[in-house]
PDB file of C-alpha atoms in Angstrom:
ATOM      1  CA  UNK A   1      38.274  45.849 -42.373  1.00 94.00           C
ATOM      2  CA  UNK A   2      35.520  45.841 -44.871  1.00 96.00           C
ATOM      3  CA  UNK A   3      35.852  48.711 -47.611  1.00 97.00           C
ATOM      4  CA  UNK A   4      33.662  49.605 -50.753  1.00 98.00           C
ATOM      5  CA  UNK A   5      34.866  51.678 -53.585  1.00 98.00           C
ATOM      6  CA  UNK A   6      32.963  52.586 -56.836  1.00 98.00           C
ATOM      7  CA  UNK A   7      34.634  53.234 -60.020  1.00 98.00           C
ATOM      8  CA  UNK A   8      33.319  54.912 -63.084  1.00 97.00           C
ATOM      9  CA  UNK A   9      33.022  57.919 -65.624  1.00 98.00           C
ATOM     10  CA  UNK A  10      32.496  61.094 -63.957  1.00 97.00           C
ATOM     11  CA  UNK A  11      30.389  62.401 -66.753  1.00 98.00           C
ATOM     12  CA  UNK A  12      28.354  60.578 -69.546  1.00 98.00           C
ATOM     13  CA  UNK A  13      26.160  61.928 -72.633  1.00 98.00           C
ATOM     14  CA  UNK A  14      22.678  61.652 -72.595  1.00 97.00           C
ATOM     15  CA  UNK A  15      21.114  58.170 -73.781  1.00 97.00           C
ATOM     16  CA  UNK A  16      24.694  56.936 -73.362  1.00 98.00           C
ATOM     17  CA  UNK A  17      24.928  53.612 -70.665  1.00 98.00           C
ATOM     18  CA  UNK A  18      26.484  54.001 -67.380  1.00 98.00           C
ATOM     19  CA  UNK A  19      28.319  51.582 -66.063  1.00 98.00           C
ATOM     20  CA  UNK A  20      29.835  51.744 -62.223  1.00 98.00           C
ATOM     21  CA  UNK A  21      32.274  48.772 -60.214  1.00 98.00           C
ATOM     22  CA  UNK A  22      32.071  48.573 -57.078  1.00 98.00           C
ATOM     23  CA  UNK A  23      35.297  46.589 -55.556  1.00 98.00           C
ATOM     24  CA  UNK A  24      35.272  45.192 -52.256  1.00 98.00           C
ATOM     25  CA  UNK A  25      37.801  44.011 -49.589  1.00 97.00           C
ATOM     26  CA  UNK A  26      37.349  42.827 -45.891  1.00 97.00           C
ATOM     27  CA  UNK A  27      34.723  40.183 -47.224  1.00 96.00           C
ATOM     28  CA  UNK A  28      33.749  37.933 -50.085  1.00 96.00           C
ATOM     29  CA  UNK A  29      30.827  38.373 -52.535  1.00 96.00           C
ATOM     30  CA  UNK A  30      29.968  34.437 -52.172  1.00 95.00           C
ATOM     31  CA  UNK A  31      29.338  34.888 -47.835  1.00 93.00           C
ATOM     32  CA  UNK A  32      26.214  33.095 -46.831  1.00 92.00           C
ATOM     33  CA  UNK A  33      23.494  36.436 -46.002  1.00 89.00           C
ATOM     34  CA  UNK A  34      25.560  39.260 -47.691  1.00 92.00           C
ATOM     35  CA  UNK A  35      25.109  41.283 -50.481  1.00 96.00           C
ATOM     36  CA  UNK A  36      25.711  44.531 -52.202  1.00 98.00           C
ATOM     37  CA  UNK A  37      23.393  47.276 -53.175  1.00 98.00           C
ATOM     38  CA  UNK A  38      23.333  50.454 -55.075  1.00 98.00           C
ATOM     39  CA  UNK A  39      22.160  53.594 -54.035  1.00 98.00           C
ATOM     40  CA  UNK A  40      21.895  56.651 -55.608  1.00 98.00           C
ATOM     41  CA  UNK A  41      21.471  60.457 -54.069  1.00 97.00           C
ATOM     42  CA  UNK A  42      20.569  63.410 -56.123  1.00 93.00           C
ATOM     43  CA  UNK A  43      21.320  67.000 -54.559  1.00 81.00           C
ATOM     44  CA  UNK A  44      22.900  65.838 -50.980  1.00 74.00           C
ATOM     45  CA  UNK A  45      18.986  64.908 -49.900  1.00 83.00           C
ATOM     46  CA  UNK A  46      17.323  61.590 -50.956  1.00 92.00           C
ATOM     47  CA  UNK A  47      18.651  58.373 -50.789  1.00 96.00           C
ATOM     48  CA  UNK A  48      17.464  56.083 -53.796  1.00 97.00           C
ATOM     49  CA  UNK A  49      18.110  52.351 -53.586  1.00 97.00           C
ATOM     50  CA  UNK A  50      18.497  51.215 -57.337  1.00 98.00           C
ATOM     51  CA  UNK A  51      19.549  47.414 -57.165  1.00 97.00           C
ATOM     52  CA  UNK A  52      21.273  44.764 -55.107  1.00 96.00           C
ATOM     53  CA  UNK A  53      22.808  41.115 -55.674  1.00 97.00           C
ATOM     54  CA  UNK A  54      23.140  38.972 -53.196  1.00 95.00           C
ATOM     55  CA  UNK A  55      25.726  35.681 -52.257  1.00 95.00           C
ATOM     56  CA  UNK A  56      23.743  33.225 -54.298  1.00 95.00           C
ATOM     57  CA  UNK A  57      23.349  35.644 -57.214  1.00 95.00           C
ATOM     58  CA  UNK A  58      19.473  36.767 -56.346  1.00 95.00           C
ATOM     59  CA  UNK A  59      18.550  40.253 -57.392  1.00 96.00           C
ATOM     60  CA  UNK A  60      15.996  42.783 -57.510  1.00 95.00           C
ATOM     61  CA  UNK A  61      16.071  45.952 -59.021  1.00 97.00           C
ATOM     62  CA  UNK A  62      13.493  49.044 -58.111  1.00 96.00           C
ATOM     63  CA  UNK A  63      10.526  49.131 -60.047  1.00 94.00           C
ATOM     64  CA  UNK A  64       9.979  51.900 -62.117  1.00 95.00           C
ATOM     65  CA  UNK A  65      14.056  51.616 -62.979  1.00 97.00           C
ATOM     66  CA  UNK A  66      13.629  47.695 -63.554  1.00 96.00           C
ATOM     67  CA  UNK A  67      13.880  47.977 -67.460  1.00 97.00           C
ATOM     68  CA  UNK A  68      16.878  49.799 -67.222  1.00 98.00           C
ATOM     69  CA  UNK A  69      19.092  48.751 -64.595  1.00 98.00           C
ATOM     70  CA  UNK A  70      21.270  45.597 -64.503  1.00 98.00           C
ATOM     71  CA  UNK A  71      23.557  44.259 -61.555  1.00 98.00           C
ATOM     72  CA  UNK A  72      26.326  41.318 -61.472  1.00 98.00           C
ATOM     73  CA  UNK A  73      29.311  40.143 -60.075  1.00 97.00           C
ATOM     74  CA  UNK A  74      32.219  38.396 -60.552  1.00 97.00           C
ATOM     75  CA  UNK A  75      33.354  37.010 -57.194  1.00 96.00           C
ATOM     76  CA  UNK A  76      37.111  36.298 -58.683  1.00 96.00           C
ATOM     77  CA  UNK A  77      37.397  39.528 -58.846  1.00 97.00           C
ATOM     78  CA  UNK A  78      35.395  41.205 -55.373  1.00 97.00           C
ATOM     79  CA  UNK A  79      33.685  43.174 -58.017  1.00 98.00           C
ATOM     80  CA  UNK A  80      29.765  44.084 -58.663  1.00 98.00           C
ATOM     81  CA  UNK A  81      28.934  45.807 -61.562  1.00 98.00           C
ATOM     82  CA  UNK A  82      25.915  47.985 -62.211  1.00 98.00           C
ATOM     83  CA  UNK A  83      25.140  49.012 -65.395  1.00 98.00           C
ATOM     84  CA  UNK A  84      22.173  51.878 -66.474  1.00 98.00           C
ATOM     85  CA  UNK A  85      21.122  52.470 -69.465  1.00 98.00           C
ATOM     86  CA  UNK A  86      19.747  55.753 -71.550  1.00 98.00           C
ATOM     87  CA  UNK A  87      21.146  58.022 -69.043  1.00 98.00           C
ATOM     88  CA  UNK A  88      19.360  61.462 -68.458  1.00 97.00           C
ATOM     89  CA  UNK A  89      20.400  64.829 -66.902  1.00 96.00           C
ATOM     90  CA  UNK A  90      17.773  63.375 -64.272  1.00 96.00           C
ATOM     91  CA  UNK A  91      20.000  60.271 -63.433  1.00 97.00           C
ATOM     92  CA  UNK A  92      22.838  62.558 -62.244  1.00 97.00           C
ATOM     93  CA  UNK A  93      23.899  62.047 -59.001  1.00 97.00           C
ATOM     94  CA  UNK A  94      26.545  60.111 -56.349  1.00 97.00           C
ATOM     95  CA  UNK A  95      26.143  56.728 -56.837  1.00 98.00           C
ATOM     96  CA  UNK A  96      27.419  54.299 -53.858  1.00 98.00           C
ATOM     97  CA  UNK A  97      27.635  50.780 -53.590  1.00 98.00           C
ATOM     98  CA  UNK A  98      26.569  49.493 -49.943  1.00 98.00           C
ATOM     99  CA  UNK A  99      27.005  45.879 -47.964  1.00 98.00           C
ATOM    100  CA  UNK A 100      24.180  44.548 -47.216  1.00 95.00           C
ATOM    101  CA  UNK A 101      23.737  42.188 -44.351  1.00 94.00           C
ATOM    102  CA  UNK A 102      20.675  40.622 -43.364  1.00 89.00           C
ATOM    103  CA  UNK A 103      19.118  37.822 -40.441  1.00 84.00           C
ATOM    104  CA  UNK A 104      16.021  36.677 -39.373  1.00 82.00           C
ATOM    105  CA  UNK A 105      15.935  38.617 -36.129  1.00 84.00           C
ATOM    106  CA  UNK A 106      17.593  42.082 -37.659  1.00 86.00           C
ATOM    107  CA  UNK A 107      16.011  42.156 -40.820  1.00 88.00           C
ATOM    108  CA  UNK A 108      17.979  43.604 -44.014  1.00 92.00           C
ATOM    109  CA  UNK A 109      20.552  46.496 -43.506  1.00 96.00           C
ATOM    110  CA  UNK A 110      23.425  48.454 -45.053  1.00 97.00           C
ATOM    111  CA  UNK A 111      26.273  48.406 -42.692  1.00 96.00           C
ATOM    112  CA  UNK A 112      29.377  49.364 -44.596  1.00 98.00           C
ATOM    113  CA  UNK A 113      29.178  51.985 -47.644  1.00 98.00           C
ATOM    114  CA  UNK A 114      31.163  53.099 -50.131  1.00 98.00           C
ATOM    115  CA  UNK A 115      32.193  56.663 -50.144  1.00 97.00           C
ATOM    116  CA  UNK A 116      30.245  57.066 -53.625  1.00 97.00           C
ATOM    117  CA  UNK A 117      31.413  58.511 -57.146  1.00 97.00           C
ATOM    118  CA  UNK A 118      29.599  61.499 -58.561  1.00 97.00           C
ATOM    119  CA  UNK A 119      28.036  61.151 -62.184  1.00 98.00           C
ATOM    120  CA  UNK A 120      27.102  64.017 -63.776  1.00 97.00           C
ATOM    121  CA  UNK A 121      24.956  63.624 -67.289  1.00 97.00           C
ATOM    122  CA  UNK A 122      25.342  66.489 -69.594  1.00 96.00           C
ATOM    123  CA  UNK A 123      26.136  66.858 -73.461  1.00 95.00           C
TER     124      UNK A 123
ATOM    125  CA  UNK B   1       6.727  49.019 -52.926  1.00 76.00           C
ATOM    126  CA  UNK B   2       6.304  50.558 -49.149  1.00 87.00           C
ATOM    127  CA  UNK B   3       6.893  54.399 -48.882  1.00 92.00           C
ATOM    128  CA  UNK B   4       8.284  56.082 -45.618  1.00 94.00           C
ATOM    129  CA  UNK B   5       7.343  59.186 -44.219  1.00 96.00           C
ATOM    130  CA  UNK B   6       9.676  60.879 -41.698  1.00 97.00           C
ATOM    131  CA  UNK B   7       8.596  63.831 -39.499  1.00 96.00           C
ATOM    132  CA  UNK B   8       9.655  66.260 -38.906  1.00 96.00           C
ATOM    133  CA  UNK B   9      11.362  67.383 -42.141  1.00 95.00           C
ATOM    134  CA  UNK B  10      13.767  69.368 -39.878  1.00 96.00           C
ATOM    135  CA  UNK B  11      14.440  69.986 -35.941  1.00 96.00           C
ATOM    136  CA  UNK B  12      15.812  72.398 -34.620  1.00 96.00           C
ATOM    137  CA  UNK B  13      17.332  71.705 -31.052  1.00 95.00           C
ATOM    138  CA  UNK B  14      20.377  73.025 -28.860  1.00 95.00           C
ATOM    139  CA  UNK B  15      23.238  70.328 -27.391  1.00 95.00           C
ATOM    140  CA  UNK B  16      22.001  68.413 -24.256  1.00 95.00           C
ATOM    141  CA  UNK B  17      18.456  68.555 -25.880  1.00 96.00           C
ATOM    142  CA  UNK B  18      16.339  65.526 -26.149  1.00 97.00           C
ATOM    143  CA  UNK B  19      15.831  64.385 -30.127  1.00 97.00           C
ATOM    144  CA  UNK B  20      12.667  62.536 -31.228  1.00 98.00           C
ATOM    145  CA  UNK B  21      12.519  61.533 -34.705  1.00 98.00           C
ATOM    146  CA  UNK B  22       9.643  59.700 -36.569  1.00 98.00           C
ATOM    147  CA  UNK B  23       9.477  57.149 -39.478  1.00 97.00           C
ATOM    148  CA  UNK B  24       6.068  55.470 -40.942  1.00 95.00           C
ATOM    149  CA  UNK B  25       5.185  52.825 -43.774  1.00 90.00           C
ATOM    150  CA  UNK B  26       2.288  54.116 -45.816  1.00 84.00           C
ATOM    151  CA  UNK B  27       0.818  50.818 -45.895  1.00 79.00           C
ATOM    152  CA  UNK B  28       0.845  48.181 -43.818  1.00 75.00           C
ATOM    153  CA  UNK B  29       4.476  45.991 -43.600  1.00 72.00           C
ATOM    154  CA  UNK B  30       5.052  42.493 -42.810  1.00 72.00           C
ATOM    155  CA  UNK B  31       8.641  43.752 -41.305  1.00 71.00           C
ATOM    156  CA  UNK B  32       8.967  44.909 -38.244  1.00 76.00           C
ATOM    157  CA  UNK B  33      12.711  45.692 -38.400  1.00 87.00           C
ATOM    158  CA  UNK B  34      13.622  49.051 -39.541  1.00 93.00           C
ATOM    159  CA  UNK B  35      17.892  50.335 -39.807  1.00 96.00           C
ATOM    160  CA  UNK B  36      18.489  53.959 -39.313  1.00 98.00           C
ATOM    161  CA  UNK B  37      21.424  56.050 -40.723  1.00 98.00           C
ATOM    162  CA  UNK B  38      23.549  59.100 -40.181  1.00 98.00           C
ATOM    163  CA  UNK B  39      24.517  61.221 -42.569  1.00 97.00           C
ATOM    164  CA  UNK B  40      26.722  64.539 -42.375  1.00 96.00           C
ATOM    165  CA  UNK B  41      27.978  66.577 -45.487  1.00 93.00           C
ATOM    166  CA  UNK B  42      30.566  64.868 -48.245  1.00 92.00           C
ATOM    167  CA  UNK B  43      29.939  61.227 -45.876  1.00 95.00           C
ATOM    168  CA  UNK B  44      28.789  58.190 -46.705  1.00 96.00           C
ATOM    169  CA  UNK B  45      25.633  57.188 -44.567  1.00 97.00           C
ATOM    170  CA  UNK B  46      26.870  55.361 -40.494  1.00 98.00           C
ATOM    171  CA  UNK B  47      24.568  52.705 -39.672  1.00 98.00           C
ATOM    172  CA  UNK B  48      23.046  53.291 -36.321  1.00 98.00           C
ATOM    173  CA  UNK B  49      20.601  50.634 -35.587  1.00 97.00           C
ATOM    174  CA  UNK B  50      19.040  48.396 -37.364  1.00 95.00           C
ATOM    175  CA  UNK B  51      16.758  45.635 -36.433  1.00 93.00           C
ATOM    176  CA  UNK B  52      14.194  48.023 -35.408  1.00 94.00           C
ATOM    177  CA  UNK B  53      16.795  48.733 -31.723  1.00 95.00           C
ATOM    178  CA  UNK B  54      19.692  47.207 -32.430  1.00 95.00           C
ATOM    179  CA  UNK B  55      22.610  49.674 -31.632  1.00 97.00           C
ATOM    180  CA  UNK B  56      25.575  49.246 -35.077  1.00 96.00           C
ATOM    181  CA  UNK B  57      28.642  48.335 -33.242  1.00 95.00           C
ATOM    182  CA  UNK B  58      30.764  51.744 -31.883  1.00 96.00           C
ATOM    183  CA  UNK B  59      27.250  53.539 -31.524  1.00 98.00           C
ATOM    184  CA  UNK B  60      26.431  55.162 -28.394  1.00 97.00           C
ATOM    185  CA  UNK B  61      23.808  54.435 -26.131  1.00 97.00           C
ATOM    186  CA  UNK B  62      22.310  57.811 -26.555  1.00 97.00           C
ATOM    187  CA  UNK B  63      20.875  56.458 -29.365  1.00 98.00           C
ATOM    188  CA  UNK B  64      18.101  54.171 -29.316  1.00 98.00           C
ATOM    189  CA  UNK B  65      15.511  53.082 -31.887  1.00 97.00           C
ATOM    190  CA  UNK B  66      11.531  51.685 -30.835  1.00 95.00           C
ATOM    191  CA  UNK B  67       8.185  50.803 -32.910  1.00 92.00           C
ATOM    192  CA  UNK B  68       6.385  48.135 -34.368  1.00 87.00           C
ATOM    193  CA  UNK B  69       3.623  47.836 -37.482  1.00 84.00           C
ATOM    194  CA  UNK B  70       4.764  50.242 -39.313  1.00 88.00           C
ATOM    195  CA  UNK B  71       5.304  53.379 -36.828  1.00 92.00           C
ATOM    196  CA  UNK B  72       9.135  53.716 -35.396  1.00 95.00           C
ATOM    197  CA  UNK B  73      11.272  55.920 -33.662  1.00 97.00           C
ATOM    198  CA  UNK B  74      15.116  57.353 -33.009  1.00 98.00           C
ATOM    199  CA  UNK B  75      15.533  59.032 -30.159  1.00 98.00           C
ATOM    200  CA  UNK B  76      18.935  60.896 -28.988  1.00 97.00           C
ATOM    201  CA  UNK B  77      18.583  61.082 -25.689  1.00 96.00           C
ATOM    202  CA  UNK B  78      21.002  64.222 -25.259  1.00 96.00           C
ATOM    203  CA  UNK B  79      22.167  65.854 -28.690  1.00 96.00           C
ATOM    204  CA  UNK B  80      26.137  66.129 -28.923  1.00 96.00           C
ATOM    205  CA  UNK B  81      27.194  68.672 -31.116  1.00 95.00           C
ATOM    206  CA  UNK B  82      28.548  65.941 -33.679  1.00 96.00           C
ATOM    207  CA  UNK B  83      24.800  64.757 -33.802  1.00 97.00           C
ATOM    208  CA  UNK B  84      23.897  67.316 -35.945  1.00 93.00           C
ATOM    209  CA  UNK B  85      23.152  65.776 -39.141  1.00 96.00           C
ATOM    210  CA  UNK B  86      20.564  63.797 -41.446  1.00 97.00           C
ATOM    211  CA  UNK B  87      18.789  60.942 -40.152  1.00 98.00           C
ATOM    212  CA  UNK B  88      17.228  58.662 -42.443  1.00 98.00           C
ATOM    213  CA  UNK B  89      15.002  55.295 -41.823  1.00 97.00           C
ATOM    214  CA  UNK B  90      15.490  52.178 -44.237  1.00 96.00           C
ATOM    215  CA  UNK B  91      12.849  49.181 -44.405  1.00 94.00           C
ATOM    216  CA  UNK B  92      13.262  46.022 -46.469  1.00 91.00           C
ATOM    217  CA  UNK B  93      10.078  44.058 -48.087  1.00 86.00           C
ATOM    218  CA  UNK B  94       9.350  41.830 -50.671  1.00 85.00           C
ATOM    219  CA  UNK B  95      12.636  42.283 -51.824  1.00 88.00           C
ATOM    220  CA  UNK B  96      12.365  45.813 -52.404  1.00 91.00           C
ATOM    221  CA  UNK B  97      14.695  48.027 -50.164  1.00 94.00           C
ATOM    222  CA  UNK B  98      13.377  51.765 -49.496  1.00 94.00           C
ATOM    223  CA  UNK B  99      14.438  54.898 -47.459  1.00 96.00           C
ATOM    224  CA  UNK B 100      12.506  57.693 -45.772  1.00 96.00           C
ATOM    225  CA  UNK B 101      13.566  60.979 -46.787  1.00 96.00           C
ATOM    226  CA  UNK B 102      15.392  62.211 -44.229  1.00 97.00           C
ATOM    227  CA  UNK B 103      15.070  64.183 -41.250  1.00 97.00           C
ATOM    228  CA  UNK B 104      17.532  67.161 -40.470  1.00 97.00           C
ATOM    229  CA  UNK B 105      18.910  67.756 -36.842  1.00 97.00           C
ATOM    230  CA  UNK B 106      20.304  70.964 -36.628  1.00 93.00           C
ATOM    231  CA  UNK B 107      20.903  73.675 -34.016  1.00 83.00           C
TER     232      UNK B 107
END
């Protein structure tokens, strides 16, 4: 059974860096065509992919967040790690880590989520 | 990076109804395979299909997903009461992963 769980401060200061886990079971981190994402969502509505990693350690990060996001993972541990820098009250939000599987014929999808961890920015 | 647009914003049907909802890329995309998701309140997002009409394994066949360059569709063919909910689209490109922003079913 494949499970997700993020890990992390509930609240954080302003400017202050986030950083979230993500710890995974019912797969490995190094399997050919996986990988995990992030994905935030502000106010129960919009769903806002922030970064992913995948099996041989390629990542990509979304663009206008690019300078402050960065993802990694230790596959010792079944851990990816996201961290976020200068945090605002606009970066608050549930923040999930997602499994991301991908083929030629079914292009690049999230099939297995976490059940998120709410971050709330806020002095 | 490619935007989506989903229509409507919200529909409003009755159980046994048909559903028809919409997802476009702004500009043109080189992929033609497009994963939807459910979403109800405090969940996680259920993969439905992906692959542009592949069904996510324990999905029923009342659901079913169509399109090509750029213009797709999920279609419920008749609404259960535990389909009320948020549907959202998700493309990948040039390693860039973005969602639409959601359509609501509700009665």
């Amino acid at each position: 059974q494949v499970t997700l769980k993020e890990s992390g401060p509930a609240l954080v200061k302003p400017t202050q860096t986030l950083t979230l886990t993500c710890t995974v079971s019912g797969f490995s981190l190094s399997d050919a065509k996986t990988g995990v994402s992030w994905i935030r969502q502000s106010s129960g509505r919009d769903l806002e992919w922030l970064a992913h990693i995948f099996w041989n350690d390629e990542k990509s990060y979304k663009t206008s967040l690019k300078t402050r996001l960065t993802v990694s993972k230790d596959t010792s541990k079944s851990q990816v790690v996201l961290s976020m820098t200068n945090m605002g009250p606009a970066d608050t939000a549930t923040y999930s880590c997602a499994r991301v599987r991908f083929s030629g014929s079914s292009g690049f999808y999230f099939d297995s989520w976490g059940q998120g961890t709410l971050v709330t920015v806020s002095s | 990076e490619i935007v989506l647009t989903q229509s409507p914003g919200t529909l409003s049907l009755s159980p046994g109804e048909r559903a028809t909802l919409s997802c476009r890329a702004r500009q043109s995309v080189k992929s033609n395979l497009l994963a939807w998701y459910q979403q109800k309140p405090g969940q996680a997002p259920r993969l439905l299909i992906y692959g542009t009409s592949i069904r996510a394994a324990g999905i029923p066949s009342r659901f079913s997903g169509s399109g090509s360059r750029g213009d797709f569709t999920l279609t419920i063919s008749r609404l259960e009461p535990e389909d009320f909910a948020v549907y959202y689209c998700q493309l990948y490109a040039s390693s860039y992963f973005t969602f639409g922003p959601g359509t609501k079913v509700d009665i």
